[in-house]
CSV table of N, CA and C in Angstrom, one decimal:
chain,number,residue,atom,x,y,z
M,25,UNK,N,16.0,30.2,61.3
M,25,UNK,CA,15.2,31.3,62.0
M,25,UNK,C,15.5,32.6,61.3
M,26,UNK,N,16.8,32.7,61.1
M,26,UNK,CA,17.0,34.0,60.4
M,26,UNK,C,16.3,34.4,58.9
M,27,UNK,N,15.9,32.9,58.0
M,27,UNK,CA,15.3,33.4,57.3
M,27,UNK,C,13.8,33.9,57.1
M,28,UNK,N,13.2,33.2,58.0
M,28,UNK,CA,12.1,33.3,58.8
M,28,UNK,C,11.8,34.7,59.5
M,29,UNK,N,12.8,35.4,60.4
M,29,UNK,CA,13.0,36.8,60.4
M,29,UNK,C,12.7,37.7,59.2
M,30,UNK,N,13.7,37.1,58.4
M,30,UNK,CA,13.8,38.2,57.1
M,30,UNK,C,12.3,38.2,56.2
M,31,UNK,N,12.4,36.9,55.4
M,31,UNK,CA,11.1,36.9,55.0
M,31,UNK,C,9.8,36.5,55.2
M,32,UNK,N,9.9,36.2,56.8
M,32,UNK,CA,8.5,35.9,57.3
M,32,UNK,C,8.0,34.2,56.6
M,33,UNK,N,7.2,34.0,56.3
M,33,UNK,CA,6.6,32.3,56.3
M,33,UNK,C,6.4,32.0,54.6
M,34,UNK,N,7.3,32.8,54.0
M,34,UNK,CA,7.2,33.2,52.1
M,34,UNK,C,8.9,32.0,52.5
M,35,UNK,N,8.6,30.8,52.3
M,35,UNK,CA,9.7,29.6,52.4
M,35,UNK,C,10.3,29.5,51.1
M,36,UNK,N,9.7,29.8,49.9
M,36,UNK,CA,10.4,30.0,48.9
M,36,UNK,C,11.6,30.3,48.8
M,37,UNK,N,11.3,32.1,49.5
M,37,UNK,CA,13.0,33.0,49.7
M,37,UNK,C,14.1,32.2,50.1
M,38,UNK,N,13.4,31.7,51.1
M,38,UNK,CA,14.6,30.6,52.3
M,38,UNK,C,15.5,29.5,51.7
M,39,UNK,N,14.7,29.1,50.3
M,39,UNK,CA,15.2,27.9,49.8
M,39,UNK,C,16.7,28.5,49.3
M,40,UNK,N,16.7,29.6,48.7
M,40,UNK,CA,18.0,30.4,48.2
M,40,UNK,C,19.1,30.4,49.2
M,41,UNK,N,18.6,30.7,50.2
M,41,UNK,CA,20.1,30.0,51.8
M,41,UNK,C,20.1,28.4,51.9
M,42,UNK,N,18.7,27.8,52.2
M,42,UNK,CA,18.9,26.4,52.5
M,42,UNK,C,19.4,25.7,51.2
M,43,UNK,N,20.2,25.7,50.1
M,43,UNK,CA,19.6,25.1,48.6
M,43,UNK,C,19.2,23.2,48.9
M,44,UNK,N,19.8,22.5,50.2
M,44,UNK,CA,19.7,21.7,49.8
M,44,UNK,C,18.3,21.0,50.4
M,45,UNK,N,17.6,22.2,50.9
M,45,UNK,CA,16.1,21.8,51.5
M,45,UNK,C,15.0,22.7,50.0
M,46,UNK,N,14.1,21.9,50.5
M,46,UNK,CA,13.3,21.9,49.8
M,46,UNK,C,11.9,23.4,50.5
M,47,UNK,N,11.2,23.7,49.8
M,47,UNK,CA,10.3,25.1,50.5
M,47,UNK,C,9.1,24.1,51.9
M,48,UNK,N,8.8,23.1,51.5
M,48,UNK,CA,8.1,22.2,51.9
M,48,UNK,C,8.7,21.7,53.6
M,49,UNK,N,10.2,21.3,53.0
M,49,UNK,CA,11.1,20.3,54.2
M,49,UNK,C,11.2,22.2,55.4
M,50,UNK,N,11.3,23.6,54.6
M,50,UNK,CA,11.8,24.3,55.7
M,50,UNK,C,10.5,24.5,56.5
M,51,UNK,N,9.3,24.8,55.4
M,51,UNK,CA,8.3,24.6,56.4
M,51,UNK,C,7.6,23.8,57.8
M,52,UNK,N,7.9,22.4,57.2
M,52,UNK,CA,7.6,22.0,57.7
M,52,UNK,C,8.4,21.7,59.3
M,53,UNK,N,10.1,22.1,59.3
M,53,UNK,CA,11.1,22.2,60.2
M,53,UNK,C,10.2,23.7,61.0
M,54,UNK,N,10.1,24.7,60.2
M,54,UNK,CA,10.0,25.6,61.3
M,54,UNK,C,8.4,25.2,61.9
M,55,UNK,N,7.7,24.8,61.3
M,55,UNK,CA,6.2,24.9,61.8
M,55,UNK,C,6.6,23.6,63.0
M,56,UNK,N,6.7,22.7,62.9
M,56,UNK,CA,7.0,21.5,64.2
M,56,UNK,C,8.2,21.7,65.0
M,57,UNK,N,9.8,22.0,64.8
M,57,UNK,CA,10.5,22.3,65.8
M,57,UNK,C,10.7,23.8,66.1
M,58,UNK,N,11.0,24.6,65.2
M,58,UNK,CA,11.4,25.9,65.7
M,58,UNK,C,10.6,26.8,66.2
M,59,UNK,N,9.3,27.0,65.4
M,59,UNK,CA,8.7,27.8,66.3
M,59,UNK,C,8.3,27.9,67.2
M,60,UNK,N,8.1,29.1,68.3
M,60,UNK,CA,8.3,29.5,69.7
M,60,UNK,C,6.7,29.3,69.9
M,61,UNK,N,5.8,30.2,69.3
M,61,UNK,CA,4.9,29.9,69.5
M,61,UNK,C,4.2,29.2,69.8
M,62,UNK,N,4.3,27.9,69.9
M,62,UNK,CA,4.3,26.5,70.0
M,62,UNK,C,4.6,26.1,71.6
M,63,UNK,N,3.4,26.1,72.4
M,63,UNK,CA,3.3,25.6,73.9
M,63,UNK,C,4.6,24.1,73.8
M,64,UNK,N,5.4,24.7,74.6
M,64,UNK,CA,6.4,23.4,74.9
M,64,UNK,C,6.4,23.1,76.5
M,65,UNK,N,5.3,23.5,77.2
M,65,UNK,CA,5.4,23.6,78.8
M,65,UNK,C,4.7,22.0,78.7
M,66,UNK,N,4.9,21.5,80.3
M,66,UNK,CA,4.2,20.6,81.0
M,66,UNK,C,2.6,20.4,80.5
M,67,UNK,N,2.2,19.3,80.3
M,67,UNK,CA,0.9,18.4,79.7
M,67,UNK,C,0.4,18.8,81.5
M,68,UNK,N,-1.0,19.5,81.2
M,68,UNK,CA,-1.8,19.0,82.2
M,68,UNK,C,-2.9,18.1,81.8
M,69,UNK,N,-3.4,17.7,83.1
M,69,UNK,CA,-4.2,16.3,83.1
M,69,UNK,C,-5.4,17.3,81.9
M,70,UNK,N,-5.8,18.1,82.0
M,70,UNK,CA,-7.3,18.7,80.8
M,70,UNK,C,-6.3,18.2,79.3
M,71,UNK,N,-5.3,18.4,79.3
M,71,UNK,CA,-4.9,18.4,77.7
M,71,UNK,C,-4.4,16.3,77.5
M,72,UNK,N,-4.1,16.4,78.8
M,72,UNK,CA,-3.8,14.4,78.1
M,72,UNK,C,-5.1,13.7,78.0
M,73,UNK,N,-5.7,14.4,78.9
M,73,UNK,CA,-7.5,13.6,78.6
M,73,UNK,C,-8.5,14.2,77.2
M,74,UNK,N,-8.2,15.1,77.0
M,74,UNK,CA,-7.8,15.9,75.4
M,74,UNK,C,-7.5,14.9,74.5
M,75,UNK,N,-6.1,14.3,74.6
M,75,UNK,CA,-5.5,13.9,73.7
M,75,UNK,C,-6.2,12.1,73.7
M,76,UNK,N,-6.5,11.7,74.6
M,76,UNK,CA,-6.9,10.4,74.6
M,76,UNK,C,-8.8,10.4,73.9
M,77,UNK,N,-9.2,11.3,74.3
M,77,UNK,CA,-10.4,11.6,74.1
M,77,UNK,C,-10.7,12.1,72.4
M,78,UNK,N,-9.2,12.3,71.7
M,78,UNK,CA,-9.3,12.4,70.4
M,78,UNK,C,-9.1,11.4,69.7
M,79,UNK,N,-8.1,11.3,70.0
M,79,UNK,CA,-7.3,9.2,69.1
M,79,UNK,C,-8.4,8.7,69.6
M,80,UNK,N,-9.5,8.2,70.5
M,80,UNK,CA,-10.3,7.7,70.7
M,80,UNK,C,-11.9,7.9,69.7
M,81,UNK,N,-11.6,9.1,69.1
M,81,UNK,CA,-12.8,9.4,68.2
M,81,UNK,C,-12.1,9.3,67.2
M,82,UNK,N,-10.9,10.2,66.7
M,82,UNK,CA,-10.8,10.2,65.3
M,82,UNK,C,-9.1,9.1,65.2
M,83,UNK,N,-9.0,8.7,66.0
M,83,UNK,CA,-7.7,7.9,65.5
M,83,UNK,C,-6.3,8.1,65.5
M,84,UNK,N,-5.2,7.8,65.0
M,84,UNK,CA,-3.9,8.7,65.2
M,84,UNK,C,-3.1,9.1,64.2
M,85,UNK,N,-3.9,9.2,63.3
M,85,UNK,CA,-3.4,9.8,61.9
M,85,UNK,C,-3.2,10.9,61.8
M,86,UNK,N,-4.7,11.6,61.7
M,86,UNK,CA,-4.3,13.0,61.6
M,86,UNK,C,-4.1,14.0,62.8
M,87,UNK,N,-3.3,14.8,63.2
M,87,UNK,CA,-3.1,15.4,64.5
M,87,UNK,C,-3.5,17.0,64.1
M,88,UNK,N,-3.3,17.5,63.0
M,88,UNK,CA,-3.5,18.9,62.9
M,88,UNK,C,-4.5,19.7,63.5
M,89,UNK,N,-5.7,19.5,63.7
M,89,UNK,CA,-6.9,20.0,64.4
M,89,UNK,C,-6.5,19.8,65.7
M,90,UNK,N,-6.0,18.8,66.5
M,90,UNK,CA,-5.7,19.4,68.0
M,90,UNK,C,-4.3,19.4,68.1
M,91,UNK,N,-3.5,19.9,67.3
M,91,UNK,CA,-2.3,20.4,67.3
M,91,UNK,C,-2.6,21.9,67.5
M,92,UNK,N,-4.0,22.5,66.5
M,92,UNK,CA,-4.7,23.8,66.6
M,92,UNK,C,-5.0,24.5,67.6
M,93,UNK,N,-5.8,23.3,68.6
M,93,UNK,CA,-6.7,23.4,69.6
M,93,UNK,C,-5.6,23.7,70.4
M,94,UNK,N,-4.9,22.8,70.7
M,94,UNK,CA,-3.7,22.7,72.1
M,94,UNK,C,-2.7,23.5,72.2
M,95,UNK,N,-2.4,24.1,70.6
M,95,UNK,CA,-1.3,25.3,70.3
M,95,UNK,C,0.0,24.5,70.8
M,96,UNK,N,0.2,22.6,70.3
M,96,UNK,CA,1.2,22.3,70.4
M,96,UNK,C,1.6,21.5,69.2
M,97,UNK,N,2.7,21.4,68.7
M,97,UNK,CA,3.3,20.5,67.1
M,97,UNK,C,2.5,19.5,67.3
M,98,UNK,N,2.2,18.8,66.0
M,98,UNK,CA,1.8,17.4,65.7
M,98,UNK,C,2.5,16.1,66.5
M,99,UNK,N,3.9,16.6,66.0
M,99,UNK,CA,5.2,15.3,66.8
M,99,UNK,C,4.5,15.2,68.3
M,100,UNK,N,4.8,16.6,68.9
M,100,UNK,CA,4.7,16.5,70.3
M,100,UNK,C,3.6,15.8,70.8
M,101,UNK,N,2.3,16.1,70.4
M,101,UNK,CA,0.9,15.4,70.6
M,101,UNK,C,1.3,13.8,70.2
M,102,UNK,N,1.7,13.5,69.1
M,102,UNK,CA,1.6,12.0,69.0
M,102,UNK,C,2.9,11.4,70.2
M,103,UNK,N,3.7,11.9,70.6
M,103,UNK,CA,4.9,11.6,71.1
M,103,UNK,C,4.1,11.5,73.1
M,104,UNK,N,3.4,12.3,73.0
M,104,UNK,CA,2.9,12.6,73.9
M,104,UNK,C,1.8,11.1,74.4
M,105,UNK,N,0.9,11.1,73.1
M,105,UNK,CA,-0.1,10.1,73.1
M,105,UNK,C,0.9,8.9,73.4
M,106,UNK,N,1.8,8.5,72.9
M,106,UNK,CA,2.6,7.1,72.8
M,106,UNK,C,2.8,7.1,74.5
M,107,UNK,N,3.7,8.1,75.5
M,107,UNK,CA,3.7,8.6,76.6
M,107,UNK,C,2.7,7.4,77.7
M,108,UNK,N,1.4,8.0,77.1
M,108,UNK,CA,0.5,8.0,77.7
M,108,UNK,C,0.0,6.6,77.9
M,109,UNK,N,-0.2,6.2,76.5
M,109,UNK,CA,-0.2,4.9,76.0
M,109,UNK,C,0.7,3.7,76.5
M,110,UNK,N,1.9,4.3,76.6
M,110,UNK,CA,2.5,2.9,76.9
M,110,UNK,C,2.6,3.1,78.5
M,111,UNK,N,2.6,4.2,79.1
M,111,UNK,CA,2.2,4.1,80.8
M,111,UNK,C,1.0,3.2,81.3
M,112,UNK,N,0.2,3.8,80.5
M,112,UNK,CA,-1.6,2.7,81.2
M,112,UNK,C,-0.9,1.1,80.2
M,113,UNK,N,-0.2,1.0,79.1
M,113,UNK,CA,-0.2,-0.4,79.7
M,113,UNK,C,0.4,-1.4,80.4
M,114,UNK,N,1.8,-0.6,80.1
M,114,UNK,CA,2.6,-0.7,81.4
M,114,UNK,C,1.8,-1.4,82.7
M,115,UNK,N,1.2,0.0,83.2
M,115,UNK,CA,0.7,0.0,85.1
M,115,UNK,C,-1.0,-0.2,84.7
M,116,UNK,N,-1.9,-1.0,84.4
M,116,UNK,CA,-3.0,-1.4,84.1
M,116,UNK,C,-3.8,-0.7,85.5
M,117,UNK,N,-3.5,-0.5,86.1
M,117,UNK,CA,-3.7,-0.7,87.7
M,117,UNK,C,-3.9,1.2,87.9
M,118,UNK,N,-3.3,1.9,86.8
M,118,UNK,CA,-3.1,3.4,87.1
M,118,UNK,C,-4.2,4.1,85.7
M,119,UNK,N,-4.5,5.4,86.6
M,119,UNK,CA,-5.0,6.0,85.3
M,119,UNK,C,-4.6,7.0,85.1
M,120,UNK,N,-5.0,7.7,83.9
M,120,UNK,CA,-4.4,9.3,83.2
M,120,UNK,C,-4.0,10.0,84.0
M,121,UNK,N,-4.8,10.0,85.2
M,121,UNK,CA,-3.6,11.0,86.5
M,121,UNK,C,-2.2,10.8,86.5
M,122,UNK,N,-2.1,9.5,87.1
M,122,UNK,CA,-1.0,9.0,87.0
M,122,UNK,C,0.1,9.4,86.1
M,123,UNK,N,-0.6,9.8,85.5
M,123,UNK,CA,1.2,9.3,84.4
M,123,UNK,C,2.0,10.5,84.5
M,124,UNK,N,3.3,10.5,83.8
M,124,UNK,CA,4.2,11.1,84.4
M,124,UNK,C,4.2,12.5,83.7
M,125,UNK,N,4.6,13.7,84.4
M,125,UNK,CA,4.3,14.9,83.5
M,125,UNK,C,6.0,15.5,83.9
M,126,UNK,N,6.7,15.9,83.2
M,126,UNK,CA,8.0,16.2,83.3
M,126,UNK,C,8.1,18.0,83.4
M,127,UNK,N,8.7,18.6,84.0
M,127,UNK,CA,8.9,20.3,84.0
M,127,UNK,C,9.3,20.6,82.6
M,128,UNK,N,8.9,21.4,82.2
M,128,UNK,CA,9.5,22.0,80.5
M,128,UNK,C,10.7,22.5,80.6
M,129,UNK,N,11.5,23.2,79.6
M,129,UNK,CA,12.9,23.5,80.0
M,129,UNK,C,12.5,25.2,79.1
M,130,UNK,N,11.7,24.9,78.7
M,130,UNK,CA,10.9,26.5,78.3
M,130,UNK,C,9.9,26.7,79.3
M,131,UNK,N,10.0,28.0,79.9
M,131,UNK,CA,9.2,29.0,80.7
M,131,UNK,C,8.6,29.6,80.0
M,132,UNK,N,7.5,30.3,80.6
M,132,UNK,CA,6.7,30.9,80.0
M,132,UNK,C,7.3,32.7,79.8
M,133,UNK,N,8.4,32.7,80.5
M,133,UNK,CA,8.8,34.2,80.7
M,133,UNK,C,10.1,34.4,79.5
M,134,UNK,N,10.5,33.2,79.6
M,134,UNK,CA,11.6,32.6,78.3
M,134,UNK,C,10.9,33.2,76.8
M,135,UNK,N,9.8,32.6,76.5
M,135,UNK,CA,9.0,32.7,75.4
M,135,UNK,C,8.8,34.0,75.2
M,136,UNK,N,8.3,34.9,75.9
M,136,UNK,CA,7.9,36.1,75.8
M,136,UNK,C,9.0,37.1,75.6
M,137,UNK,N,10.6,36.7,76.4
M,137,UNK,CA,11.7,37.6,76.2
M,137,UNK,C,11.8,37.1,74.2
M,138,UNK,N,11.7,35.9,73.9
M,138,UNK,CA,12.3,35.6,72.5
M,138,UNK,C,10.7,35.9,71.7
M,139,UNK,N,9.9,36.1,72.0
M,139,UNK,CA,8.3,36.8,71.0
M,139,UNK,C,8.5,38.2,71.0
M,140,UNK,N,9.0,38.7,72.0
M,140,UNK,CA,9.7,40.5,72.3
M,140,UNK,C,11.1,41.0,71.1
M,141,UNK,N,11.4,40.0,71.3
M,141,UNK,CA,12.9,40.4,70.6
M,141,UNK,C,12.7,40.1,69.1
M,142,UNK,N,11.9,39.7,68.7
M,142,UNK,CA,11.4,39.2,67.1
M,142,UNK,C,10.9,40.4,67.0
């Protein structure tokens, strides 16, 4: 994160601290775990019926376009879909209400003290 601070999303610079990452590997660490920007709150039912309603058209390959839409990482959406997926078949008997939605450990007031301080 610190290099990220310094030189902003130019991953090049960064490789000079990380040497044994690559410009590609830091990218792609800060764009899926580190950055804040990145909704880490509770799945409501509009965004899991979202996500089934996509793998349902376009499949589970590519995630980037509703990673866009949902303003959440790729991982999380597919990790999410698996979630979902293995609950309905689990409980056949239950639907996308159903399933389990967990409290985030990031707040929304959390986010905005660390988008402030940058």
């Amino acid at each position: 994160m610190i290099c990220i601070d310094k030189y902003g999303i130019n991953y090049q610079k960064c490789v000079k601290h990380l040497p044994a990452r690559s410009a590609v590997q830091i990218k792609m660490r800060y764009r899926n775990c580190c950055r804040m920007l990145v909704k880490r709150s509770e799945y409501s039912l509009q965004e899991d019926s979202r996500i089934m309603g996509y793998v349902k058209q376009y499949g589970t390959k590519i995630w980037g376009p509703l990673a866009n839409e949902l303003n959440r990482s790729t991982g999380l959406l597919r990790q999410r879909y698996k979630t979902i997926s293995n609950f309905l078949n689990r409980h056949p008997d239950k639907t996308i209400k159903d399933v389990p939605r967990r409290k985030s450990n990031v707040d929304g007031a959390e986010m905005k003290r660390y988008q402030l301080s940058r």
